C-alpha positions as YAML, in Angstrom:
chain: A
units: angstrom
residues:
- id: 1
  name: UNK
  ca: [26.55, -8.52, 34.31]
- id: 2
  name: UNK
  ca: [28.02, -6.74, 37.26]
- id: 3
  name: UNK
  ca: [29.30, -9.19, 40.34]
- id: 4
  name: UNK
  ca: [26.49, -9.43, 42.56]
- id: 5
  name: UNK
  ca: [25.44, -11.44, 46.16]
- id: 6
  name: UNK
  ca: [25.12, -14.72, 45.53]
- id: 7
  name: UNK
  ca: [21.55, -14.74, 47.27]
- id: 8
  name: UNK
  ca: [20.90, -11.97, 44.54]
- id: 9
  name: UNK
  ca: [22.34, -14.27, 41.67]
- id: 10
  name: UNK
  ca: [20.43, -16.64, 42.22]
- id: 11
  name: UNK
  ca: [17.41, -14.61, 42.42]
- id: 12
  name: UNK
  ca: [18.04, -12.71, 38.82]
- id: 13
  name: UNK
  ca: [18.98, -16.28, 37.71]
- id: 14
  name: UNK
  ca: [15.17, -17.63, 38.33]
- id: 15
  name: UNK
  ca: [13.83, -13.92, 37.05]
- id: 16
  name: UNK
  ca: [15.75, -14.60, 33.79]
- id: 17
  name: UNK
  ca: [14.94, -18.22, 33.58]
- id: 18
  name: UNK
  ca: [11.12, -16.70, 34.25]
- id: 19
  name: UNK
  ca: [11.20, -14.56, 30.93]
- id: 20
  name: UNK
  ca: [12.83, -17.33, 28.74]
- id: 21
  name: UNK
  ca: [9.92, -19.95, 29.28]
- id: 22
  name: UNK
  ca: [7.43, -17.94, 29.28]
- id: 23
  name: UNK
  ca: [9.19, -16.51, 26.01]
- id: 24
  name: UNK
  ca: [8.58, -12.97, 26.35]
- id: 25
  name: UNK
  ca: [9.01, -10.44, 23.49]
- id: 26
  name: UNK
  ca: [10.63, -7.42, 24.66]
- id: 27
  name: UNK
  ca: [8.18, -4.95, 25.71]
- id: 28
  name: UNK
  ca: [5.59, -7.74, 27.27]
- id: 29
  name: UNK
  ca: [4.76, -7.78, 30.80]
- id: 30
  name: UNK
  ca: [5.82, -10.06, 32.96]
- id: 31
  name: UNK
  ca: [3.82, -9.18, 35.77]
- id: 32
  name: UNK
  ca: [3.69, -6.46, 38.70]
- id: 33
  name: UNK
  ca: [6.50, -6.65, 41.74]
- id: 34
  name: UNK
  ca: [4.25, -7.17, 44.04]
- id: 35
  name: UNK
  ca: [3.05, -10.32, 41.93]
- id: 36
  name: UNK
  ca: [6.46, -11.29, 41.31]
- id: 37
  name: UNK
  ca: [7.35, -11.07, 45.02]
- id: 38
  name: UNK
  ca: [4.18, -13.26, 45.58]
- id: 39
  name: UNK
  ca: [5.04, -15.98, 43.20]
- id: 40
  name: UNK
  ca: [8.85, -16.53, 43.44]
- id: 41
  name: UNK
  ca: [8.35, -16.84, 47.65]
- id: 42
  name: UNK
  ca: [10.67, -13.38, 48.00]
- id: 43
  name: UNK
  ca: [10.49, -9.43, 49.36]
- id: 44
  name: UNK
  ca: [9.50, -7.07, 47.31]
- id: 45
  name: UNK
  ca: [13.03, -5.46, 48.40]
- id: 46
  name: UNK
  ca: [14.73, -8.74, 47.82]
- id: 47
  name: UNK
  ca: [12.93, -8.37, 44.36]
- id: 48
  name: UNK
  ca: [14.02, -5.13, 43.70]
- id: 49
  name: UNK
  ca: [17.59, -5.51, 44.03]
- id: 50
  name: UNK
  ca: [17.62, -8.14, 41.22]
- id: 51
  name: UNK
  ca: [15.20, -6.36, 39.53]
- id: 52
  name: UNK
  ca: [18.01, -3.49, 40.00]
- id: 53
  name: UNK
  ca: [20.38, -6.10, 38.17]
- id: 54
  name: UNK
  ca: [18.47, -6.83, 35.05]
- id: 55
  name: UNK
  ca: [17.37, -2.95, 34.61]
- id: 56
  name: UNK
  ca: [21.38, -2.24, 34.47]
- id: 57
  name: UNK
  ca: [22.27, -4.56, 31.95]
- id: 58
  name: UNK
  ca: [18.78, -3.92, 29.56]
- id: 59
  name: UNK
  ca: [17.01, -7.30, 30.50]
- id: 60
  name: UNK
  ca: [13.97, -5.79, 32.00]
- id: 61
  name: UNK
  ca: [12.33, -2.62, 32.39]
- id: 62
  name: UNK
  ca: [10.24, -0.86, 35.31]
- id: 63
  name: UNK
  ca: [7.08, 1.45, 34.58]
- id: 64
  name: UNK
  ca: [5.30, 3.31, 37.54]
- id: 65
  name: UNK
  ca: [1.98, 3.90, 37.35]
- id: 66
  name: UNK
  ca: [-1.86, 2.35, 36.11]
- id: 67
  name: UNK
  ca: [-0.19, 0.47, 33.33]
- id: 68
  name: UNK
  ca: [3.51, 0.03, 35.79]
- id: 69
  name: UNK
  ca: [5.07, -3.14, 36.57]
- id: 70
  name: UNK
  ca: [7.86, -4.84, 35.23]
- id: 71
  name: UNK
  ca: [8.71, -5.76, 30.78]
- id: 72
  name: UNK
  ca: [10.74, -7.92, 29.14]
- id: 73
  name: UNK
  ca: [13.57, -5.92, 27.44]
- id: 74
  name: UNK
  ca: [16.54, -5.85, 25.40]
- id: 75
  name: UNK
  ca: [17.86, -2.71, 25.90]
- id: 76
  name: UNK
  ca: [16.32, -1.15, 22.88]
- id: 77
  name: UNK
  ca: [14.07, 2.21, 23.60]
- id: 78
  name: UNK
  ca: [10.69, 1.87, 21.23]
- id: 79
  name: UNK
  ca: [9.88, 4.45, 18.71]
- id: 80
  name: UNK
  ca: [6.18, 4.51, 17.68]
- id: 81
  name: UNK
  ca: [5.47, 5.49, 14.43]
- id: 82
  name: UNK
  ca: [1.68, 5.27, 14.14]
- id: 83
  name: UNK
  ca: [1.87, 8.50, 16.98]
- id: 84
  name: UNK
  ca: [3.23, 11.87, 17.34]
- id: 85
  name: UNK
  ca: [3.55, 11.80, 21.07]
- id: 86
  name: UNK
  ca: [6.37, 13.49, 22.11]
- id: 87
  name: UNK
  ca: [9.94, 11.77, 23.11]
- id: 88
  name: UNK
  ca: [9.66, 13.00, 27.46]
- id: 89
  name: UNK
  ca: [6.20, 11.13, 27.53]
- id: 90
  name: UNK
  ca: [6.98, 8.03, 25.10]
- id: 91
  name: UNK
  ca: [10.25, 7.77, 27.16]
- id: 92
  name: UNK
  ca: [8.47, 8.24, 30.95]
- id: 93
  name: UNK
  ca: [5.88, 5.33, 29.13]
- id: 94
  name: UNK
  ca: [9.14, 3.37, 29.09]
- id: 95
  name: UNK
  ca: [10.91, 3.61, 32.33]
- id: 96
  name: UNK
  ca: [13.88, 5.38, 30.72]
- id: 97
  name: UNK
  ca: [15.24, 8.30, 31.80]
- id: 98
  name: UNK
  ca: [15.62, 11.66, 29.89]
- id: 99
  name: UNK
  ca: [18.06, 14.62, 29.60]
- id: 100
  name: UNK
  ca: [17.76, 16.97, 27.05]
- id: 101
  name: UNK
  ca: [21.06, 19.23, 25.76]
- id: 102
  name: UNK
  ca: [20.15, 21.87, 23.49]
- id: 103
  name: UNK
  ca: [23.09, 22.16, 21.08]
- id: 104
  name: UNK
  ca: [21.72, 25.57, 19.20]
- id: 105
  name: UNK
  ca: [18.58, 27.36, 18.69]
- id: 106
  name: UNK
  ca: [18.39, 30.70, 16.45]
- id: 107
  name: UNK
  ca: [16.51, 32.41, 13.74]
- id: 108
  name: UNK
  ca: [17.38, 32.50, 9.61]
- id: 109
  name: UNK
  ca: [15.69, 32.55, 6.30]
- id: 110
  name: UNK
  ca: [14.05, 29.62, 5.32]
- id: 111
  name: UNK
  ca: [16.03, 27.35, 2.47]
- id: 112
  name: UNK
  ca: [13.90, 26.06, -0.14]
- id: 113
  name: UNK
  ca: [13.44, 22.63, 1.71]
- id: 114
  name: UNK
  ca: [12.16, 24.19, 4.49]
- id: 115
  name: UNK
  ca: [10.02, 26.46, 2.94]
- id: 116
  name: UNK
  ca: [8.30, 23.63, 0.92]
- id: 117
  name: UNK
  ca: [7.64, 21.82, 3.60]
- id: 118
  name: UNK
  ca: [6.36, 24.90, 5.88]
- id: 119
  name: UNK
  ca: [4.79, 26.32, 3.10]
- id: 120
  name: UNK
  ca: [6.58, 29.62, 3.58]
- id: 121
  name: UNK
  ca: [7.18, 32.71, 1.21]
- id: 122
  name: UNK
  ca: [10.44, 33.11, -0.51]
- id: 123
  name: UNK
  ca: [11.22, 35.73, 2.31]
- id: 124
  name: UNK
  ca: [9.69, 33.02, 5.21]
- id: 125
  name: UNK
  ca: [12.17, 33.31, 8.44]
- id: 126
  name: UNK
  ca: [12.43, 30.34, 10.36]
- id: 127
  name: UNK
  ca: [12.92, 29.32, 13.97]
- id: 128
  name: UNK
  ca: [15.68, 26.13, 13.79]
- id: 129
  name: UNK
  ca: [16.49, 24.15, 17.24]
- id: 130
  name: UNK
  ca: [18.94, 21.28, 17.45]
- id: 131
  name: UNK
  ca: [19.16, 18.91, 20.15]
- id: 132
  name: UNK
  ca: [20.43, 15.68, 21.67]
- id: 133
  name: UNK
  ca: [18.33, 13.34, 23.99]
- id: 134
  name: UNK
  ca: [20.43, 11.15, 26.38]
- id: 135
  name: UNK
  ca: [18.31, 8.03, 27.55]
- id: 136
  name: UNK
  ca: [19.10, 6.21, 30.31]
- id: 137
  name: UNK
  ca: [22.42, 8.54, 30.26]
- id: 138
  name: UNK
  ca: [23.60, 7.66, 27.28]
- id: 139
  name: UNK
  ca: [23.07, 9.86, 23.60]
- id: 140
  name: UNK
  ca: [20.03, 7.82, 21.92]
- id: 141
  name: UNK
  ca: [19.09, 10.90, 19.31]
- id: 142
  name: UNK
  ca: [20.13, 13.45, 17.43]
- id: 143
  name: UNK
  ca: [17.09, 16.29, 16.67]
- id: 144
  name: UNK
  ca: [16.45, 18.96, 14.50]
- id: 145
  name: UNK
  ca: [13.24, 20.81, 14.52]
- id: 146
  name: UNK
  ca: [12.59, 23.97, 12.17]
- id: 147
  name: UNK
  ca: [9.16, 26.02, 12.95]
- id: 148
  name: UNK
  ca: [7.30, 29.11, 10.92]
- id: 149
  name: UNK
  ca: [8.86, 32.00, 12.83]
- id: 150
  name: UNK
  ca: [5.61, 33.97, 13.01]
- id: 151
  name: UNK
  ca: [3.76, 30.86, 13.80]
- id: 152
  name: UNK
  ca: [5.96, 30.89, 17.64]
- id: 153
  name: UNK
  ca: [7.02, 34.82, 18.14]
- id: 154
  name: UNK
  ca: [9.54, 34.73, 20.99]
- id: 155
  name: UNK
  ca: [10.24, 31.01, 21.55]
- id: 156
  name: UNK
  ca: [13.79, 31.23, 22.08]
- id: 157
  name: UNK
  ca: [13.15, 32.75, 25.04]
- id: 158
  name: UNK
  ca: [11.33, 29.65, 26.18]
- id: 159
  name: UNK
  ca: [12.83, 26.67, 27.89]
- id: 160
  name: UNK
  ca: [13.54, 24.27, 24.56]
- id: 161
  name: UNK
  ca: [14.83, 21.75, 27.13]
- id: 162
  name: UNK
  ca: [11.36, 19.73, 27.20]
- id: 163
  name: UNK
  ca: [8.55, 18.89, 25.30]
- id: 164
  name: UNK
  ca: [8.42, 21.13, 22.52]
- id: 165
  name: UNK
  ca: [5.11, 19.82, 20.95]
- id: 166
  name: UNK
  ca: [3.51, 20.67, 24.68]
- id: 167
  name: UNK
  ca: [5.46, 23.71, 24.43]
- id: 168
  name: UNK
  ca: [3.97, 24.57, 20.59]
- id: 169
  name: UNK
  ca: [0.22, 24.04, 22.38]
- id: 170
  name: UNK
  ca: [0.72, 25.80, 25.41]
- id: 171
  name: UNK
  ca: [2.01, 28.82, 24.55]
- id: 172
  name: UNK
  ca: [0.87, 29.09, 21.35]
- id: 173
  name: UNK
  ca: [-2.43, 27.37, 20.60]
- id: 174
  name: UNK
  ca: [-0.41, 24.85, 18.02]
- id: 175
  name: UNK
  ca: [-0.54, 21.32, 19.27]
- id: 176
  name: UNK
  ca: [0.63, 18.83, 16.40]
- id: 177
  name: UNK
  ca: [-2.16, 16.74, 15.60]
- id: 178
  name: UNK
  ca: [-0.93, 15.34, 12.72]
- id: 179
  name: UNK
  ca: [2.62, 13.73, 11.20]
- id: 180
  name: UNK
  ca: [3.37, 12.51, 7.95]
- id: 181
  name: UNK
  ca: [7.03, 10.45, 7.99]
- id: 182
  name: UNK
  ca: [9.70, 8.58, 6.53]
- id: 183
  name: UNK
  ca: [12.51, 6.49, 7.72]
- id: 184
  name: UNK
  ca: [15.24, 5.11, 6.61]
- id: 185
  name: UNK
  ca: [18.91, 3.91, 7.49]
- id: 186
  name: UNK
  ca: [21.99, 5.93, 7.05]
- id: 187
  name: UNK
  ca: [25.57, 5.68, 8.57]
- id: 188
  name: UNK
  ca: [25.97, 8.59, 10.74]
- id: 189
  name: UNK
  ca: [28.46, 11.48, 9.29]
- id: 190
  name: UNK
  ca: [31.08, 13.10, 11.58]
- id: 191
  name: UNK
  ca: [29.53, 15.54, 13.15]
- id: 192
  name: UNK
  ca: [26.58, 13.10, 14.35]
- id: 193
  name: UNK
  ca: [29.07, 10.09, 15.34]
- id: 194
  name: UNK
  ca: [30.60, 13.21, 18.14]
- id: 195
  name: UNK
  ca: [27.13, 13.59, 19.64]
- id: 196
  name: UNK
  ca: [25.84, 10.38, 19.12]
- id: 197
  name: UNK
  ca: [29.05, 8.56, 20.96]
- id: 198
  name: UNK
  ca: [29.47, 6.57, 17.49]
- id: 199
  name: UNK
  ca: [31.83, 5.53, 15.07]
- id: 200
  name: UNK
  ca: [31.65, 7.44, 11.75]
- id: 201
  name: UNK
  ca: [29.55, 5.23, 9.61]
- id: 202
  name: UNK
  ca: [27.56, 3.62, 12.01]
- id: 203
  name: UNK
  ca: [23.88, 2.90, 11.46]
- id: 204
  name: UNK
  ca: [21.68, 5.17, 12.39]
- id: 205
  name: UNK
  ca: [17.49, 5.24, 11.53]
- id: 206
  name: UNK
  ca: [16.72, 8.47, 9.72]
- id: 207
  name: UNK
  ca: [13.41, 9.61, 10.53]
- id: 208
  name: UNK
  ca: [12.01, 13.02, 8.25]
- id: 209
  name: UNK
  ca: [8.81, 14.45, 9.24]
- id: 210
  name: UNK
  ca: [6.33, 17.17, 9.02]
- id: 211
  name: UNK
  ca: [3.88, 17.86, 11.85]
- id: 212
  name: UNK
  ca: [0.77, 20.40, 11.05]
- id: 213
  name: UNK
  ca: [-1.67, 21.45, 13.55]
- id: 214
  name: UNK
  ca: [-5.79, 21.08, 13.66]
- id: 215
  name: UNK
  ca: [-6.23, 23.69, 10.59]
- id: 216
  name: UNK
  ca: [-3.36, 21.94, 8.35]
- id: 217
  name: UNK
  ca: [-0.88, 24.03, 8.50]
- id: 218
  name: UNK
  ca: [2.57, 22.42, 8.66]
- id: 219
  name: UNK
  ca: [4.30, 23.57, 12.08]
- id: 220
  name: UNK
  ca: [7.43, 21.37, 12.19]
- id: 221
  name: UNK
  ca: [9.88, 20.07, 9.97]
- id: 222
  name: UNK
  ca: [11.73, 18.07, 11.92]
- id: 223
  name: UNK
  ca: [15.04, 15.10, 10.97]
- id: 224
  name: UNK
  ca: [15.79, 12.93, 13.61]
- id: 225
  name: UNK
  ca: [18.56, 10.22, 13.94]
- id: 226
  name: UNK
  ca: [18.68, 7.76, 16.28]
- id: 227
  name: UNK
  ca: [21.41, 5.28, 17.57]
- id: 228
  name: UNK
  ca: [20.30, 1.68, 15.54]
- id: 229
  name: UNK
  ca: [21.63, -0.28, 17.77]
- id: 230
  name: UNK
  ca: [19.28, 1.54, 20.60]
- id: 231
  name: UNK
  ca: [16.08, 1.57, 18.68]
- id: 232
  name: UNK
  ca: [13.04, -0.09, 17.48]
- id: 233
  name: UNK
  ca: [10.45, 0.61, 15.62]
- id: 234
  name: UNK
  ca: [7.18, 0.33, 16.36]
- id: 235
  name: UNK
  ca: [3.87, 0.70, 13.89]
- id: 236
  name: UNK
  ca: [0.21, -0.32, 14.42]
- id: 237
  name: UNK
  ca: [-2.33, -1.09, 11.48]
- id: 238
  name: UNK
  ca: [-5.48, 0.32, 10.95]
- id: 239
  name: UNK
  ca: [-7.92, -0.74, 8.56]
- id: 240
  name: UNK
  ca: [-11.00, -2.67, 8.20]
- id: 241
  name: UNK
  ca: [-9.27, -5.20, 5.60]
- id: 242
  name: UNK
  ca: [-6.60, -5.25, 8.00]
- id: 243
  name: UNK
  ca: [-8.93, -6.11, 11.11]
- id: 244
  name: UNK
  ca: [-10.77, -8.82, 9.21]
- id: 245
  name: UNK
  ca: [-7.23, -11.16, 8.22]
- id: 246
  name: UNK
  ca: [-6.55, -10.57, 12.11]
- id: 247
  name: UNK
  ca: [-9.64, -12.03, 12.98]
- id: 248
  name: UNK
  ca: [-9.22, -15.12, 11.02]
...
């Protein structure tokens, strides 16, 4: 933890004693600054500055907003499964910060696993963008999205630095609505240890995925790795069995 006041210390010392007994899993609230403030007898700038503190070395984290106020953390960014929301808005949920470097974008035939997944011709051309997301300025994934070229005519022309999913249903009528997925764990090769700021070998969560729109048509086949050590994973159940063991 970086040297701080010790009027400061003191306070991040009774924040952090605040989210051991109340034994918060990371993610939970702990309450709203103003709250906070209220409670532990302080300013809401005295409060900040600790809050400051714990935000820099991943203890808590700070949402604005309806649902804002200050969550238990441990560094790790959350990675919802059971949605296909896309990374700028899951990330702005989270408090983190986002920059987006787009390492290549260009046309090419499809290979065969991309035209099985896209459901394209043996002559199907394809539209292939690879990025990196840096959260909270540092490299937390590693992206690779391949679209139907004649599904998104002119796209590289676009901005491919945010959202693409908003950019798929606002200039072209094709909002994902649906993902299927799977994830595993690999150790990161060469090339994605250099972007990733990894060793070679490291851990990394493998996530493959096809997105289709409201008709069913696949329009995204996208691999993703993400740093291990800066993700979790996060999946909701559904299902009236399901609902009635909860309720027990």
């Amino acid at each position: 933890m970086p040297d701080v006041r010790p009027d400061r210390a003191l306070l991040v010392a009774r924040i952090e004693r605040l989210l051991a007994e109340q034994g918060l899993r990371p993610g939970e609230r702990l309450g709203s600054e103003r709250g906070l403030a209220e409670s532990l007898g302080v300013t809401r700038s005295a409060l900040r500055d600790a809050l400051d503190v714990l935000a820099g070395s991943g203890r808590v984290r700070r949402v604005m907003g309806r649902s804002g106020g200050v969550y238990a953390s441990d560094g790790r960014i959350e990675r919802r499964l059971n949605t296909i929301e896309g990374v700028p808005a899951l990330l702005r949920q989270q408090g983190v910060g986002l920059t987006t470097v787009v390492l290549r974008a260009d046309l090419g035939l499809a290979t065969p696993p991309e035209r099985r997944a896209l459901r394209l011709p043996e002559d199907g051309v394809v539209v292939r963008v690879r990025r990196r997301r840096d959260a909270g300025g540092r490299p937390w994934s590693l992206e690779r999205s391949t679209f139907p070229a004649v599904r998104v005519p002119g796209i590289l022309e676009r901005d491919l630095s945010g959202s693409l999913y908003e950019l798929l249903g606002s200039g072209y009528d094709a909002s994902p609505v649906e993902a299927e997925e799977e994830v595993d764990v690999r150790g990161a090769d060469a090339d994605a240890a250099a972007h990733l700021d990894l060793a070679e070998g490291e851990p990394v969560l493998h996530v493959w995925r096809v997105a289709s729109t409201a008709d069913g048509l696949p329009i995204e086949l996208g691999t993703d790795l993400f740093r291990a050590d800066r993700t979790r994973l996060h999946l909701r159940r559904y299902g009236a069995s399901w609902k009635r063991s909860a309720q027990r």
